[in-house]
Amino acid sequence: MKRILITGGAGFIGSAVVRQYIAETNVTVINVDKLSYCANLDSLGDALHHPRHRLERVDITDRRALERVFRVHRPQAVMHLAAESHVDRSIHGPEAFIHTNVTGTLTLLEVARAYWNELEGEDKTAFRFHHVSTDEVYGDLGPEEPPFTETTPYAPSSPYSASKAASDHLVRAWARTYGLPVVITNCSNNYGPCQFPEKLIPLMILNALDGKPLPLYGRGDNIRDWLYVEDHAHALRLVLSRGRAGETYNIGGRAERRNIDVVHAICDHLDHLQPRPDGQSHRTAIRFVDDRPGHDRRYAIDCSKIERELGWRPQESLDSGLEKTIRWYLDNPQWVERVRSGAYRQWLDLNYAERLAP
Ligand code: NAD
Ligand code: TYD
C-alpha cells in the first residue's frame, strides 16, 4: 500500500503510527485530524513536515470535507483512530463521545463505502477499513475469569466504552451488509511518549514531578493490561497489511498490573531519576480518592490470535517501557508545556478539586 488515510494521527497512538510509517516505509500518510484539545502536532516530530505526510484538519463528522479528502488523496486503506478517548471525560460529558465515536464513525464508513464502491479490480479487493478499538468494549472481568478473546460478548460500562462498542457494531454491520472489507483491533491500555496527561501514567509522572498528590481511585486495586504504544503501532501496521478481511484481532501486553503497582513503579523510577527535594520517596504523595463511577475492576487480553496468525510480539516489558516513558517526559518539558493549556487546567479542577479537597 502506498497511500493510507489515518484518522486521529495527531493524537497519542495515531502519531506513533504516523511516525513509524514515515520513518520505516515509503507509505504516504493522509492524516485526518480535527486537532482537538488532546492533539499535538509536536508529537509527529520529523514526520510533520515530511513530503509523504499530508495533514488534513477535518472533523470526521463533516461528510463533505471527508468526501473531498477521499477524492483528492485516493487512499488505498483507512486506519481509523480518531475518537474521544478518555473514560473520566465521558462521565462528565457523554455527548461528545456519541458525536465523534458513533456519528463520526458512521460518517467515515459511509464516505469510505461510496469511495470503495467506485474502485475496481485489485484496488477494490485490496482496500481495507481498519477500525481501531479498545478492550473496554468487553466490560468488567472478575479476578479469576479468563482474559478477553475476540469472541467475548460485549458488555461496556462507561459512556466511552459504550460509544466504542457502538462503533465496532457499525463497522461489522457495514462488512456484513455492504461487503466493506474491514478489520477490527481491540487493544488494552497503552502508555508511552506523547500521551496526554489526563490518563493514569502521564498524570502520575507529571504530578510527581510537580510535587502534587498522586490520586488513585478507590483502593488502587483495579487491574489493567499495559502495552507500550510503539508495540501497538507495529501491531496495527501488521494487521492492516496482513490481517484477514472481516477478522478481529485482540492486542495486549500480557502485563496485568494493579494501578497501585503501576504507580509504585513510577515512583521508584522517579526516586532514582528525579528524587524529591525533601529526600522522601515519591510514594509519599499517593492519595486514595473517591472512586470512578462504574469503575471496571479488571481488563485482560488474550492476544494469542495475532501472535499465532501474524507473528506479532511486544518488544517492551512494562518495566522497560515505563522507564523509557518517564525519561521521555523528563527530556521533553517543552511538549509538556504545550499541552498544559487553560483547557487542561480546567480539567484538573473539574475531575480532581473535590476529590483532593482536604
Ligand atoms: P487521543 O485522544 O490521544 O487522540 C485522538 C485523536 O483524534 C486526537 O488527535 C483528536 O484531535 C482526534 N479527534 C478527536 N475527535 C475527532 C473528530 N471528530 N474528527 C477528527 N479527529 C478527531 O487518543 P488515543 O489514545 O491516541 O486513541 C486512539 C484510538 O485508539 C481511539 O480510537 C481509542 O479508542 C483507541 N484506543 C486507545 C487506547 C489507549 O490506551 N489510549 C487503547 C485501546 C484503543
Ligand atoms: P485511564 O488511564 O483513565 O485508562 P482507562 O480508564 O481507559 O483504563 O485509567 C487507568 C486506570 O487508572 C483506571 O483503573 C482508573 C485509574 N486512575 C486513577 O486511579 N487515578 C487517576 O487519576 C486516573 C486518571 C486513572
mmCIF file with all atom_site columns, N, CA and C and ligand atoms in Angstrom, residues 85-88 134 136 160 189 195 198-201 203-204 215-218 220 222-224 226 259 289 292 295-297 299 351-352, ligand 2:
data_model
loop_
_atom_site.group_PDB
_atom_site.id
_atom_site.type_symbol
_atom_site.label_atom_id
_atom_site.label_alt_id
_atom_site.label_comp_id
_atom_site.label_asym_id
_atom_site.label_entity_id
_atom_site.label_seq_id
_atom_site.pdbx_PDB_ins_code
_atom_site.Cartn_x
_atom_site.Cartn_y
_atom_site.Cartn_z
_atom_site.occupancy
_atom_site.B_iso_or_equiv
_atom_site.pdbx_formal_charge
_atom_site.auth_seq_id
_atom_site.auth_comp_id
_atom_site.auth_asym_id
_atom_site.auth_atom_id
_atom_site.pdbx_PDB_model_num
ATOM   1   N N   . SER A 1 85  ? -11.442 9.784  23.775 1.00 0.00 ? 85  SER A N   1
ATOM   2   C CA  . SER A 1 85  ? -10.816 8.551  24.265 1.00 0.00 ? 85  SER A CA  1
ATOM   3   C C   . SER A 1 85  ? -10.680 8.431  25.786 1.00 0.00 ? 85  SER A C   1
ATOM   4   N N   . HIS A 1 86  ? -11.242 9.371  26.554 1.00 0.00 ? 86  HIS A N   1
ATOM   5   C CA  . HIS A 1 86  ? -10.954 9.314  27.990 1.00 0.00 ? 86  HIS A CA  1
ATOM   6   C C   . HIS A 1 86  ? -12.206 9.042  28.819 1.00 0.00 ? 86  HIS A C   1
ATOM   7   N N   . VAL A 1 87  ? -12.190 7.929  29.549 1.00 0.00 ? 87  VAL A N   1
ATOM   8   C CA  . VAL A 1 87  ? -13.351 7.479  30.321 1.00 0.00 ? 87  VAL A CA  1
ATOM   9   C C   . VAL A 1 87  ? -13.866 8.573  31.263 1.00 0.00 ? 87  VAL A C   1
ATOM   10  N N   . ASP A 1 88  ? -12.969 9.214  32.025 1.00 0.00 ? 88  ASP A N   1
ATOM   11  C CA  . ASP A 1 88  ? -13.428 10.221 33.003 1.00 0.00 ? 88  ASP A CA  1
ATOM   12  C C   . ASP A 1 88  ? -14.135 11.381 32.314 1.00 0.00 ? 88  ASP A C   1
ATOM   13  N N   . THR A 1 134 ? -10.964 -0.781 21.451 1.00 0.00 ? 134 THR A N   1
ATOM   14  C CA  . THR A 1 134 ? -10.410 -0.967 22.795 1.00 0.00 ? 134 THR A CA  1
ATOM   15  C C   . THR A 1 134 ? -10.926 -2.249 23.439 1.00 0.00 ? 134 THR A C   1
ATOM   16  N N   . GLU A 1 136 ? -12.025 -2.248 26.304 1.00 0.00 ? 136 GLU A N   1
ATOM   17  C CA  . GLU A 1 136 ? -13.058 -1.836 27.267 1.00 0.00 ? 136 GLU A CA  1
ATOM   18  C C   . GLU A 1 136 ? -14.462 -2.199 26.799 1.00 0.00 ? 136 GLU A C   1
ATOM   19  N N   . TYR A 1 160 ? -17.784 6.125  27.369 1.00 0.00 ? 160 TYR A N   1
ATOM   20  C CA  . TYR A 1 160 ? -16.713 5.921  26.378 1.00 0.00 ? 160 TYR A CA  1
ATOM   21  C C   . TYR A 1 160 ? -16.783 4.522  25.767 1.00 0.00 ? 160 TYR A C   1
ATOM   22  N N   . ASN A 1 189 ? -4.791  -1.109 27.503 1.00 0.00 ? 189 ASN A N   1
ATOM   23  C CA  . ASN A 1 189 ? -4.301  0.248  27.832 1.00 0.00 ? 189 ASN A CA  1
ATOM   24  C C   . ASN A 1 189 ? -2.906  0.493  27.278 1.00 0.00 ? 189 ASN A C   1
ATOM   25  N N   . GLN A 1 195 ? 1.647   10.916 25.452 1.00 0.00 ? 195 GLN A N   1
ATOM   26  C CA  . GLN A 1 195 ? 0.268   10.651 25.904 1.00 0.00 ? 195 GLN A CA  1
ATOM   27  C C   . GLN A 1 195 ? -0.229  11.853 26.693 1.00 0.00 ? 195 GLN A C   1
ATOM   28  N N   . GLU A 1 198 ? -3.938  13.276 31.009 1.00 0.00 ? 198 GLU A N   1
ATOM   29  C CA  . GLU A 1 198 ? -5.180  13.043 31.756 1.00 0.00 ? 198 GLU A CA  1
ATOM   30  C C   . GLU A 1 198 ? -5.309  11.541 32.039 1.00 0.00 ? 198 GLU A C   1
ATOM   31  N N   . LYS A 1 199 ? -4.511  10.707 31.363 1.00 0.00 ? 199 LYS A N   1
ATOM   32  C CA  . LYS A 1 199 ? -4.531  9.259  31.584 1.00 0.00 ? 199 LYS A CA  1
ATOM   33  C C   . LYS A 1 199 ? -3.563  8.910  32.710 1.00 0.00 ? 199 LYS A C   1
ATOM   34  N N   . LEU A 1 200 ? -3.791  7.736  33.309 1.00 0.00 ? 200 LEU A N   1
ATOM   35  C CA  . LEU A 1 200 ? -3.107  7.397  34.564 1.00 0.00 ? 200 LEU A CA  1
ATOM   36  C C   . LEU A 1 200 ? -1.592  7.648  34.556 1.00 0.00 ? 200 LEU A C   1
ATOM   37  N N   . ILE A 1 201 ? -0.886  7.041  33.607 1.00 0.00 ? 201 ILE A N   1
ATOM   38  C CA  . ILE A 1 201 ? 0.584   7.032  33.701 1.00 0.00 ? 201 ILE A CA  1
ATOM   39  C C   . ILE A 1 201 ? 1.187   8.430  33.523 1.00 0.00 ? 201 ILE A C   1
ATOM   40  N N   . LEU A 1 203 ? -0.297  11.308 33.920 1.00 0.00 ? 203 LEU A N   1
ATOM   41  C CA  . LEU A 1 203 ? -0.783  12.160 35.016 1.00 0.00 ? 203 LEU A CA  1
ATOM   42  C C   . LEU A 1 203 ? 0.078   11.955 36.257 1.00 0.00 ? 203 LEU A C   1
ATOM   43  N N   . MET A 1 204 ? 0.380   10.691 36.568 1.00 0.00 ? 204 MET A N   1
ATOM   44  C CA  . MET A 1 204 ? 1.164   10.398 37.770 1.00 0.00 ? 204 MET A CA  1
ATOM   45  C C   . MET A 1 204 ? 2.596   10.909 37.619 1.00 0.00 ? 204 MET A C   1
ATOM   46  N N   . PRO A 1 215 ? -3.379  10.909 42.745 1.00 0.00 ? 215 PRO A N   1
ATOM   47  C CA  . PRO A 1 215 ? -4.732  10.474 43.127 1.00 0.00 ? 215 PRO A CA  1
ATOM   48  C C   . PRO A 1 215 ? -5.099  9.102  42.565 1.00 0.00 ? 215 PRO A C   1
ATOM   49  N N   . LEU A 1 216 ? -5.152  8.110  43.439 1.00 0.00 ? 216 LEU A N   1
ATOM   50  C CA  . LEU A 1 216 ? -5.575  6.767  42.998 1.00 0.00 ? 216 LEU A CA  1
ATOM   51  C C   . LEU A 1 216 ? -7.050  6.574  43.333 1.00 0.00 ? 216 LEU A C   1
ATOM   52  N N   . TYR A 1 217 ? -7.840  6.183  42.349 1.00 0.00 ? 217 TYR A N   1
ATOM   53  C CA  . TYR A 1 217 ? -9.264  5.977  42.568 1.00 0.00 ? 217 TYR A CA  1
ATOM   54  C C   . TYR A 1 217 ? -9.493  4.723  43.415 1.00 0.00 ? 217 TYR A C   1
ATOM   55  N N   . GLY A 1 218 ? -10.456 4.841  44.346 1.00 0.00 ? 218 GLY A N   1
ATOM   56  C CA  . GLY A 1 218 ? -10.821 3.675  45.156 1.00 0.00 ? 218 GLY A CA  1
ATOM   57  C C   . GLY A 1 218 ? -9.641  3.194  45.968 1.00 0.00 ? 218 GLY A C   1
ATOM   58  N N   . GLY A 1 220 ? -7.118  1.530  44.568 1.00 0.00 ? 220 GLY A N   1
ATOM   59  C CA  . GLY A 1 220 ? -5.952  1.376  43.697 1.00 0.00 ? 220 GLY A CA  1
ATOM   60  C C   . GLY A 1 220 ? -5.725  -0.061 43.252 1.00 0.00 ? 220 GLY A C   1
ATOM   61  N N   . ASN A 1 222 ? -7.686  -1.787 41.034 1.00 0.00 ? 222 ASN A N   1
ATOM   62  C CA  . ASN A 1 222 ? -8.201  -2.134 39.702 1.00 0.00 ? 222 ASN A CA  1
ATOM   63  C C   . ASN A 1 222 ? -7.025  -2.549 38.821 1.00 0.00 ? 222 ASN A C   1
ATOM   64  N N   . ILE A 1 223 ? -7.311  -3.462 37.913 1.00 0.00 ? 223 ILE A N   1
ATOM   65  C CA  . ILE A 1 223 ? -6.221  -4.047 37.116 1.00 0.00 ? 223 ILE A CA  1
ATOM   66  C C   . ILE A 1 223 ? -6.383  -3.686 35.640 1.00 0.00 ? 223 ILE A C   1
ATOM   67  N N   . ARG A 1 224 ? -5.291  -3.273 35.033 1.00 0.00 ? 224 ARG A N   1
ATOM   68  C CA  . ARG A 1 224 ? -5.252  -3.012 33.596 1.00 0.00 ? 224 ARG A CA  1
ATOM   69  C C   . ARG A 1 224 ? -4.110  -3.821 32.995 1.00 0.00 ? 224 ARG A C   1
ATOM   70  N N   . TRP A 1 226 ? -1.172  -3.512 30.299 1.00 0.00 ? 226 TRP A N   1
ATOM   71  C CA  . TRP A 1 226 ? -0.489  -2.362 29.711 1.00 0.00 ? 226 TRP A CA  1
ATOM   72  C C   . TRP A 1 226 ? 0.356   -2.740 28.502 1.00 0.00 ? 226 TRP A C   1
ATOM   73  N N   . ASN A 1 259 ? -3.377  -0.859 39.634 1.00 0.00 ? 259 ASN A N   1
ATOM   74  C CA  . ASN A 1 259 ? -2.969  0.546  39.470 1.00 0.00 ? 259 ASN A CA  1
ATOM   75  C C   . ASN A 1 259 ? -1.926  0.939  40.508 1.00 0.00 ? 259 ASN A C   1
ATOM   76  N N   . VAL A 1 289 ? -8.498  8.380  46.561 1.00 0.00 ? 289 VAL A N   1
ATOM   77  C CA  . VAL A 1 289 ? -9.584  9.363  46.404 1.00 0.00 ? 289 VAL A CA  1
ATOM   78  C C   . VAL A 1 289 ? -10.860 8.643  45.967 1.00 0.00 ? 289 VAL A C   1
ATOM   79  N N   . ARG A 1 292 ? -14.019 6.133  40.646 1.00 0.00 ? 292 ARG A N   1
ATOM   80  C CA  . ARG A 1 292 ? -14.711 6.470  39.401 1.00 0.00 ? 292 ARG A CA  1
ATOM   81  C C   . ARG A 1 292 ? -16.049 5.733  39.392 1.00 0.00 ? 292 ARG A C   1
ATOM   82  N N   . HIS A 1 295 ? -16.549 1.985  37.770 1.00 0.00 ? 295 HIS A N   1
ATOM   83  C CA  . HIS A 1 295 ? -15.141 1.635  37.505 1.00 0.00 ? 295 HIS A CA  1
ATOM   84  C C   . HIS A 1 295 ? -14.967 0.127  37.243 1.00 0.00 ? 295 HIS A C   1
ATOM   85  N N   . ASP A 1 296 ? -14.516 -0.231 36.046 1.00 0.00 ? 296 ASP A N   1
ATOM   86  C CA  . ASP A 1 296 ? -14.250 -1.646 35.743 1.00 0.00 ? 296 ASP A CA  1
ATOM   87  C C   . ASP A 1 296 ? -13.070 -2.139 36.581 1.00 0.00 ? 296 ASP A C   1
ATOM   88  N N   . ARG A 1 297 ? -13.262 -3.325 37.205 1.00 0.00 ? 297 ARG A N   1
ATOM   89  C CA  . ARG A 1 297 ? -12.210 -3.829 38.096 1.00 0.00 ? 297 ARG A CA  1
ATOM   90  C C   . ARG A 1 297 ? -10.981 -4.293 37.340 1.00 0.00 ? 297 ARG A C   1
ATOM   91  N N   . TYR A 1 299 ? -9.212  -5.503 33.344 1.00 0.00 ? 299 TYR A N   1
ATOM   92  C CA  . TYR A 1 299 ? -9.175  -5.849 31.915 1.00 0.00 ? 299 TYR A CA  1
ATOM   93  C C   . TYR A 1 299 ? -7.967  -6.756 31.699 1.00 0.00 ? 299 TYR A C   1
ATOM   94  N N   . ASN A 1 351 ? -12.157 17.413 37.548 1.00 0.00 ? 351 ASN A N   1
ATOM   95  C CA  . ASN A 1 351 ? -12.086 15.994 37.957 1.00 0.00 ? 351 ASN A CA  1
ATOM   96  C C   . ASN A 1 351 ? -11.463 15.776 39.334 1.00 0.00 ? 351 ASN A C   1
ATOM   97  N N   . TYR A 1 352 ? -10.589 16.698 39.767 1.00 0.00 ? 352 TYR A N   1
ATOM   98  C CA  . TYR A 1 352 ? -9.808  16.395 40.983 1.00 0.00 ? 352 TYR A CA  1
ATOM   99  C C   . TYR A 1 352 ? -10.026 17.344 42.156 1.00 0.00 ? 352 TYR A C   1
HETATM 100 P P1  . TYD B 2 .   ? -7.050  5.617  32.478 1.00 0.00 ? 2   TYD B P1  1
HETATM 101 O O1  . TYD B 2 .   ? -5.626  5.940  32.149 1.00 0.00 ? 2   TYD B O1  1
HETATM 102 O O2  . TYD B 2 .   ? -8.050  6.739  32.528 1.00 0.00 ? 2   TYD B O2  1
HETATM 103 O O3  . TYD B 2 .   ? -7.488  4.483  31.440 1.00 0.00 ? 2   TYD B O3  1
HETATM 104 P P2  . TYD B 2 .   ? -8.839  3.569  31.419 1.00 0.00 ? 2   TYD B P2  1
HETATM 105 O O4  . TYD B 2 .   ? -9.831  4.126  32.337 1.00 0.00 ? 2   TYD B O4  1
HETATM 106 O O5  . TYD B 2 .   ? -9.248  3.705  29.986 1.00 0.00 ? 2   TYD B O5  1
HETATM 107 O O6  . TYD B 2 .   ? -8.387  2.185  31.777 1.00 0.00 ? 2   TYD B O6  1
HETATM 108 O O7  . TYD B 2 .   ? -7.091  4.879  33.883 1.00 0.00 ? 2   TYD B O7  1
HETATM 109 C C1  . TYD B 2 .   ? -6.349  3.690  34.100 1.00 0.00 ? 2   TYD B C1  1
HETATM 110 C C2  . TYD B 2 .   ? -6.688  3.184  35.487 1.00 0.00 ? 2   TYD B C2  1
HETATM 111 O O8  . TYD B 2 .   ? -6.200  4.135  36.441 1.00 0.00 ? 2   TYD B O8  1
HETATM 112 C C3  . TYD B 2 .   ? -8.178  3.079  35.744 1.00 0.00 ? 2   TYD B C3  1
HETATM 113 O O9  . TYD B 2 .   ? -8.431  1.937  36.570 1.00 0.00 ? 2   TYD B O9  1
HETATM 114 C C4  . TYD B 2 .   ? -8.527  4.345  36.506 1.00 0.00 ? 2   TYD B C4  1
HETATM 115 C C5  . TYD B 2 .   ? -7.253  4.630  37.280 1.00 0.00 ? 2   TYD B C5  1
HETATM 116 N N1  . TYD B 2 .   ? -6.986  6.073  37.532 1.00 0.00 ? 2   TYD B N1  1
HETATM 117 C C6  . TYD B 2 .   ? -6.728  6.508  38.840 1.00 0.00 ? 2   TYD B C6  1
HETATM 118 O O10 . TYD B 2 .   ? -6.720  5.720  39.799 1.00 0.00 ? 2   TYD B O10 1
HETATM 119 N N2  . TYD B 2 .   ? -6.477  7.830  39.047 1.00 0.00 ? 2   TYD B N2  1
HETATM 120 C C7  . TYD B 2 .   ? -6.475  8.749  38.029 1.00 0.00 ? 2   TYD B C7  1
HETATM 121 O O11 . TYD B 2 .   ? -6.270  9.966  38.292 1.00 0.00 ? 2   TYD B O11 1
HETATM 122 C C8  . TYD B 2 .   ? -6.716  8.277  36.696 1.00 0.00 ? 2   TYD B C8  1
HETATM 123 C C9  . TYD B 2 .   ? -6.720  9.241  35.544 1.00 0.00 ? 2   TYD B C9  1
HETATM 124 C C10 . TYD B 2 .   ? -6.966  6.932  36.492 1.00 0.00 ? 2   TYD B C10 1
#
